[in-house]
Amino acid sequence: MTTAERTGTPSSAVEAPVLEVRDLSVAFRTEGGTVSAVDRVSLDLAPGEIVGMVGESGCGKSVTAMSIAGLLPGSARVTGSVRLQGTELVGTRESVLRRVRGKEIAYIFQEPMTSLNPVLTVGRQIGEVLQVHERMSGRAARARAVELLSLVGIPSAATRVDNYPHQLSGGMRQRVMIAMAVACGPKVLVADEPTTALDVTVQAGILQVLRDLRDRLGTSILIITHDLGVIADVADRVVVMYAGRVVERAPVTDLFAFPYHQYTAGLLSASPTPGVHAGTQRLQEIPGLVPVLSTQPDACTFADRCPAADARCREAAPPLEAVRPAINDHVAACWHPCPAPRTHVEEATA
Amino acid sequence: MTPQENALELEDLVMHFGPVRAVDGVSLTIPRGRVTALVGESGSGKSTVGRCVVRLVEPTSGVVRIAGADVTHLSRRQLRRHRSDVSIVFQDPAGSLNPRMLVGDIVAEPLRLSRRRLSRRDREARVAAELGRVGLRAEVARRYPHELSGGQRQRVSIARALISEPMLLIADEPTSALDVSVQASVLNLLADLQRDIGFACLFITHDLSAVEYLADDIAVMYLGQLVEKGSREQIFARPAHPYTQALLSAAPVADPERQRQRQQVLLGDDLPSALDPPSGCRFRTRCPLAFDRCATEVPAQIEFGDGVAACHLVQPDGTRPDVRAAETNEVLS
Ligand SMILES: Nc1ncnc2c1ncn2[C@@H]1O[C@H](COP(=O)(O)OP(=O)(O)OP(=O)(O)O)[C@@H](O)[C@H]1O
Ligand SMILES: Nc1ncnc2c1ncn2[C@@H]1O[C@H](COP(=O)(O)OP(=O)(O)OP(=O)(O)O)[C@@H](O)[C@H]1O
Ligand SMILES: [Mg+2]
Ligand SMILES: [Mg+2]
């Protein structure tokens, strides 16, 4: 990367990012007209970095993720830039994309049950990926499938390789999906709500697998979730989306300790904290509904629900920029950011 | 305590669907006006317990008592007398509201079904009041469910459940399908209404943080059976069963520094099946502390403090190992 992004580059990205997304916008043609789903989203993934993406239902997380992996339907109009190790993916020919997809960028869906083929053993399904992308022989692919299954923590992998999906629990199926996704050693793994359908004891195991992949193979991971606990657990950096836009981006500890955007602050105080809300304190609510994105090009999309909004917020969209010059990897798009606590200012200048 | 003071009593409740042993001997009491949370893994039988209580299904064996009355095997007609005593809110607000009915008619439906006849005006007034109580404007009555957001729809189903002023509310994962910020408003609403109206509640969930916020008591289910019961304070401060301990340690907290310092217990995810539950203790195939006896002998319910736990390692004085401690053979008391 030659020119630094105006909004600042993450300090952790000392090496060139594996994935660079710039001003990505996605609109869908529907019968009722054009629906804008993603509006000028930018983000980076450094090698071996785990970036978490949070935001309200319908704010464009999955559409962003799918456009990175090139999985959107034909009705989607994608503009902007997605570069994988310098190679532009937006507007690239399908034949080139097909090679990238599955090999360089892998995608894990929320629903492991519906995305596995019920009539093939898991070994066959993983094997097929390897035979297509790596030109492996059937024997070699099967042996590699067993290795991959143990890599994702499936016990007795040599037996499990011959199981059909319905013979596995939800957690094990999600592990199989991950094994399939990482079969070709992708540079980037996009995990869209990989644990939402699972209970916490199984979720903890899956998150451990993702961390292991990063540590052992250096895979960069974009993980999408509703659950701030999951973000707190695995993410290095966090991207907060609201109504199609990135509204805040920060290293994980900064984001939780010093949220700048009023929406982020609302989100953080809305989730119950064990030990704090024990039958006494009320949970914080964010009043109002998420707006339709395309109606507010020249305003802060959060203004209608924001406690700090004034006339300016309804007249101009705030740019995404470093809230304090000293902390350039923490950016927010807010005219009236939450005041930073004293300690933060001291830490930043120390 | 006399039975009438209990909103709900379950005695050795069993519900088998053919070979599937969905619920296998659950005993539970909810006193009037108290909230009991039923937590546990997906597929452990929580919803089935709820469906037995509202008698959407007829239990295989055991007893279901509502306000002291045995409703276990009552026919549909006989159940009508008890219908206004107990209501249920389902997990998926979209799927449980009739898309072709106006919100006002949906909320009024329990009134039509009850034996008390109300004039149309009275009914509309009750509906408007009920919508107001759950934080919706009266105009919402003239809309269809698909014209509302997820959180608004869940409020509608709460209004429908509460309009008959039930003594017992079954809330089956009422917030799982919702966003964090919408979840908060529904949980606040349930807490407020429970305080104002004083209904008893069986709150079914896998979200332990929501449990801590709302529940007086907690019951933990694993593969069709209760492994532990106790007050909220006791379960959170001193969980006794290894599964409860693992659940508490696995729920991530939304605080990166705290979350990353925590000791997590990683259980295998080779979940046993309700078709063929393991012998002895059903948790033993995933339990880090399992030993020989766990495979051969079903653990008894050990009473201690204000709760019970079914584990061979729990002593009557409440002493038990903690799987969350680094030294797993260290015994806490
Ligand atoms: N194929 C499509 N055609 C038209 N609109 C679409 C299509 N796919 C998504 N959208 C719209 O784009 C917006 C963003 O959707 P997206 O699935 O990215 O949300 P999300 O943030 O992933 O939400 P959730 O948390 O509920 O999964 C939504 O308003 C959605 O209705
Ligand atoms: N009508 C039915 N016929 C056959 N099996 C059933 C039926 N209803 C439930 N089961 C089975 O009973 C077991 C318990 O299901 P239940 O829905 O009560 O679990 P749960 O604890 O509510 O799970 P979740 O957290 O996923 O909602 C599961 O194995 C389920 O597949
Ligand atoms: Mg999504
Ligand atoms: Mg259920």
PDB file of C-alpha atoms in Angstrom, chain A residues 55-57 153 155 160 169 171-172 175 197 199-206 208 226-236 252-253 256 267 270-286 289 305, chain B residues 40-42 149 152 155 178-189 192 195 206-210 212-214 232 236 243 246-248 250-260 264-271 286:
ATOM      1  CA  GLY A  55     -24.022  -4.392  14.086  1.00  0.00           C
ATOM      2  CA  GLU A  56     -27.771  -4.621  14.175  1.00  0.00           C
ATOM      3  CA  SER A  57     -29.724  -7.110  12.105  1.00  0.00           C
ATOM      4  CA  GLY A 153     -10.615 -30.929  16.896  1.00  0.00           C
ATOM      5  CA  PRO A 155     -11.958 -36.906  17.881  1.00  0.00           C
ATOM      6  CA  ARG A 160     -15.638 -39.727  11.516  1.00  0.00           C
ATOM      7  CA  SER A 169     -23.891 -32.960  16.272  1.00  0.00           C
ATOM      8  CA  GLY A 171     -20.985 -28.389  16.780  1.00  0.00           C
ATOM      9  CA  MET A 172     -19.208 -31.155  14.882  1.00  0.00           C
ATOM     10  CA  ARG A 175     -16.168 -28.034  12.619  1.00  0.00           C
ATOM     11  CA  ALA A 197     -26.877 -21.711  16.237  1.00  0.00           C
ATOM     12  CA  ASP A 199     -24.810 -23.335  22.690  1.00  0.00           C
ATOM     13  CA  VAL A 200     -22.038 -21.732  24.706  1.00  0.00           C
ATOM     14  CA  THR A 201     -20.092 -24.871  25.604  1.00  0.00           C
ATOM     15  CA  VAL A 202     -19.898 -25.875  21.939  1.00  0.00           C
ATOM     16  CA  GLN A 203     -19.271 -22.274  20.857  1.00  0.00           C
ATOM     17  CA  ALA A 204     -16.200 -22.062  23.081  1.00  0.00           C
ATOM     18  CA  GLY A 205     -14.694 -25.040  21.246  1.00  0.00           C
ATOM     19  CA  ILE A 206     -15.338 -23.551  17.788  1.00  0.00           C
ATOM     20  CA  GLN A 208     -10.740 -22.107  19.994  1.00  0.00           C
ATOM     21  CA  HIS A 226     -24.257 -10.381  17.130  1.00  0.00           C
ATOM     22  CA  ASP A 227     -22.538 -11.440  20.301  1.00  0.00           C
ATOM     23  CA  LEU A 228     -20.211  -8.890  21.873  1.00  0.00           C
ATOM     24  CA  GLY A 229     -18.909 -11.666  24.134  1.00  0.00           C
ATOM     25  CA  VAL A 230     -17.616 -13.517  21.071  1.00  0.00           C
ATOM     26  CA  ILE A 231     -15.939 -10.329  19.823  1.00  0.00           C
ATOM     27  CA  ALA A 232     -14.369  -9.757  23.232  1.00  0.00           C
ATOM     28  CA  ASP A 233     -13.089 -13.316  23.149  1.00  0.00           C
ATOM     29  CA  VAL A 234     -11.423 -13.641  19.734  1.00  0.00           C
ATOM     30  CA  ALA A 235     -11.139 -10.352  17.838  1.00  0.00           C
ATOM     31  CA  ASP A 236      -7.982  -8.246  17.547  1.00  0.00           C
ATOM     32  CA  VAL A 252     -10.777  -4.562  20.612  1.00  0.00           C
ATOM     33  CA  THR A 253      -9.738  -3.310  24.047  1.00  0.00           C
ATOM     34  CA  PHE A 256     -14.879  -1.835  24.706  1.00  0.00           C
ATOM     35  CA  LEU A 267     -24.721  -1.429  21.950  1.00  0.00           C
ATOM     36  CA  ALA A 270     -27.405  -2.947  26.046  1.00  0.00           C
ATOM     37  CA  SER A 271     -25.742  -6.302  26.555  1.00  0.00           C
ATOM     38  CA  PRO A 272     -26.173  -7.735  30.021  1.00  0.00           C
ATOM     39  CA  THR A 273     -22.971  -8.092  32.013  1.00  0.00           C
ATOM     40  CA  PRO A 274     -22.814 -11.100  34.327  1.00  0.00           C
ATOM     41  CA  GLY A 275     -22.545  -9.976  37.923  1.00  0.00           C
ATOM     42  CA  VAL A 276     -23.743  -6.443  37.182  1.00  0.00           C
ATOM     43  CA  HIS A 277     -27.360  -6.930  36.235  1.00  0.00           C
ATOM     44  CA  ALA A 278     -28.207  -9.434  38.947  1.00  0.00           C
ATOM     45  CA  GLY A 279     -31.883  -8.626  39.331  1.00  0.00           C
ATOM     46  CA  THR A 280     -31.345  -4.954  40.077  1.00  0.00           C
ATOM     47  CA  GLN A 281     -29.998  -2.692  37.379  1.00  0.00           C
ATOM     48  CA  ARG A 282     -32.023  -2.095  34.224  1.00  0.00           C
ATOM     49  CA  LEU A 283     -30.558  -2.942  30.869  1.00  0.00           C
ATOM     50  CA  GLN A 284     -29.910   0.042  28.639  1.00  0.00           C
ATOM     51  CA  GLU A 285     -32.098   0.232  25.543  1.00  0.00           C
ATOM     52  CA  ILE A 286     -31.515   1.934  22.207  1.00  0.00           C
ATOM     53  CA  LEU A 289     -35.756   1.385  14.637  1.00  0.00           C
ATOM     54  CA  ARG A 305     -32.096   7.201  17.706  1.00  0.00           C
TER      55      ARG A 305
ATOM     56  CA  GLY B  40     -29.371 -26.085  29.037  1.00  0.00           C
ATOM     57  CA  GLU B  41     -27.967 -27.227  25.765  1.00  0.00           C
ATOM     58  CA  SER B  42     -29.835 -27.225  22.485  1.00  0.00           C
ATOM     59  CA  SER B 149     -40.167  -5.101  13.499  1.00  0.00           C
ATOM     60  CA  GLN B 152     -42.428  -5.162  18.142  1.00  0.00           C
ATOM     61  CA  ARG B 155     -44.063  -7.426  22.279  1.00  0.00           C
ATOM     62  CA  LEU B 178     -33.654 -10.575  18.545  1.00  0.00           C
ATOM     63  CA  ASP B 179     -30.781  -8.083  18.369  1.00  0.00           C
ATOM     64  CA  VAL B 180     -28.837  -7.166  21.460  1.00  0.00           C
ATOM     65  CA  SER B 181     -30.491  -3.764  21.742  1.00  0.00           C
ATOM     66  CA  VAL B 182     -33.972  -5.170  21.131  1.00  0.00           C
ATOM     67  CA  GLN B 183     -33.253  -8.025  23.523  1.00  0.00           C
ATOM     68  CA  ALA B 184     -32.595  -5.489  26.243  1.00  0.00           C
ATOM     69  CA  SER B 185     -35.966  -3.833  25.774  1.00  0.00           C
ATOM     70  CA  VAL B 186     -37.848  -7.149  25.847  1.00  0.00           C
ATOM     71  CA  LEU B 187     -35.996  -8.290  28.971  1.00  0.00           C
ATOM     72  CA  ASN B 188     -36.687  -4.962  30.679  1.00  0.00           C
ATOM     73  CA  LEU B 189     -40.323  -5.282  29.711  1.00  0.00           C
ATOM     74  CA  ASP B 192     -41.257  -4.721  34.744  1.00  0.00           C
ATOM     75  CA  ARG B 195     -42.912  -6.996  39.081  1.00  0.00           C
ATOM     76  CA  HIS B 206     -29.592 -20.633  26.821  1.00  0.00           C
ATOM     77  CA  ASP B 207     -28.484 -17.091  27.605  1.00  0.00           C
ATOM     78  CA  LEU B 208     -27.056 -17.109  31.099  1.00  0.00           C
ATOM     79  CA  SER B 209     -26.728 -13.328  31.277  1.00  0.00           C
ATOM     80  CA  ALA B 210     -30.461 -12.942  30.675  1.00  0.00           C
ATOM     81  CA  GLU B 212     -29.050 -13.593  35.911  1.00  0.00           C
ATOM     82  CA  TYR B 213     -31.033 -10.471  35.169  1.00  0.00           C
ATOM     83  CA  LEU B 214     -34.501 -11.976  35.518  1.00  0.00           C
ATOM     84  CA  ARG B 232     -29.735 -17.537  41.305  1.00  0.00           C
ATOM     85  CA  PHE B 236     -23.830 -18.120  39.990  1.00  0.00           C
ATOM     86  CA  TYR B 243     -21.944 -29.063  33.542  1.00  0.00           C
ATOM     87  CA  ALA B 246     -18.750 -25.442  32.308  1.00  0.00           C
ATOM     88  CA  LEU B 247     -21.793 -23.445  31.129  1.00  0.00           C
ATOM     89  CA  LEU B 248     -20.826 -20.527  33.318  1.00  0.00           C
ATOM     90  CA  ALA B 250     -18.123 -20.922  28.513  1.00  0.00           C
ATOM     91  CA  ALA B 251     -20.486 -17.939  28.282  1.00  0.00           C
ATOM     92  CA  PRO B 252     -18.258 -15.155  26.968  1.00  0.00           C
ATOM     93  CA  VAL B 253     -18.330 -11.835  28.804  1.00  0.00           C
ATOM     94  CA  ALA B 254     -18.368  -8.645  26.749  1.00  0.00           C
ATOM     95  CA  ASP B 255     -15.098  -7.369  28.180  1.00  0.00           C
ATOM     96  CA  PRO B 256     -11.949  -8.349  26.279  1.00  0.00           C
ATOM     97  CA  GLU B 257      -9.551  -8.096  29.196  1.00  0.00           C
ATOM     98  CA  ARG B 258     -11.677 -10.114  31.568  1.00  0.00           C
ATOM     99  CA  GLN B 259     -12.732 -12.577  28.875  1.00  0.00           C
ATOM    100  CA  ARG B 260      -9.163 -13.373  27.851  1.00  0.00           C
ATOM    101  CA  GLN B 264     -12.344 -21.781  30.106  1.00  0.00           C
ATOM    102  CA  VAL B 265     -13.391 -25.357  30.439  1.00  0.00           C
ATOM    103  CA  LEU B 266     -13.396 -26.856  26.986  1.00  0.00           C
ATOM    104  CA  LEU B 267     -15.797 -29.762  26.838  1.00  0.00           C
ATOM    105  CA  GLY B 268     -15.731 -32.187  23.939  1.00  0.00           C
ATOM    106  CA  ASP B 269     -18.591 -31.531  21.570  1.00  0.00           C
ATOM    107  CA  ASP B 270     -19.328 -35.183  20.986  1.00  0.00           C
ATOM    108  CA  LEU B 271     -22.840 -34.729  22.261  1.00  0.00           C
ATOM    109  CA  ARG B 286     -18.160 -34.856  28.117  1.00  0.00           C
TER     110      ARG B 286
END
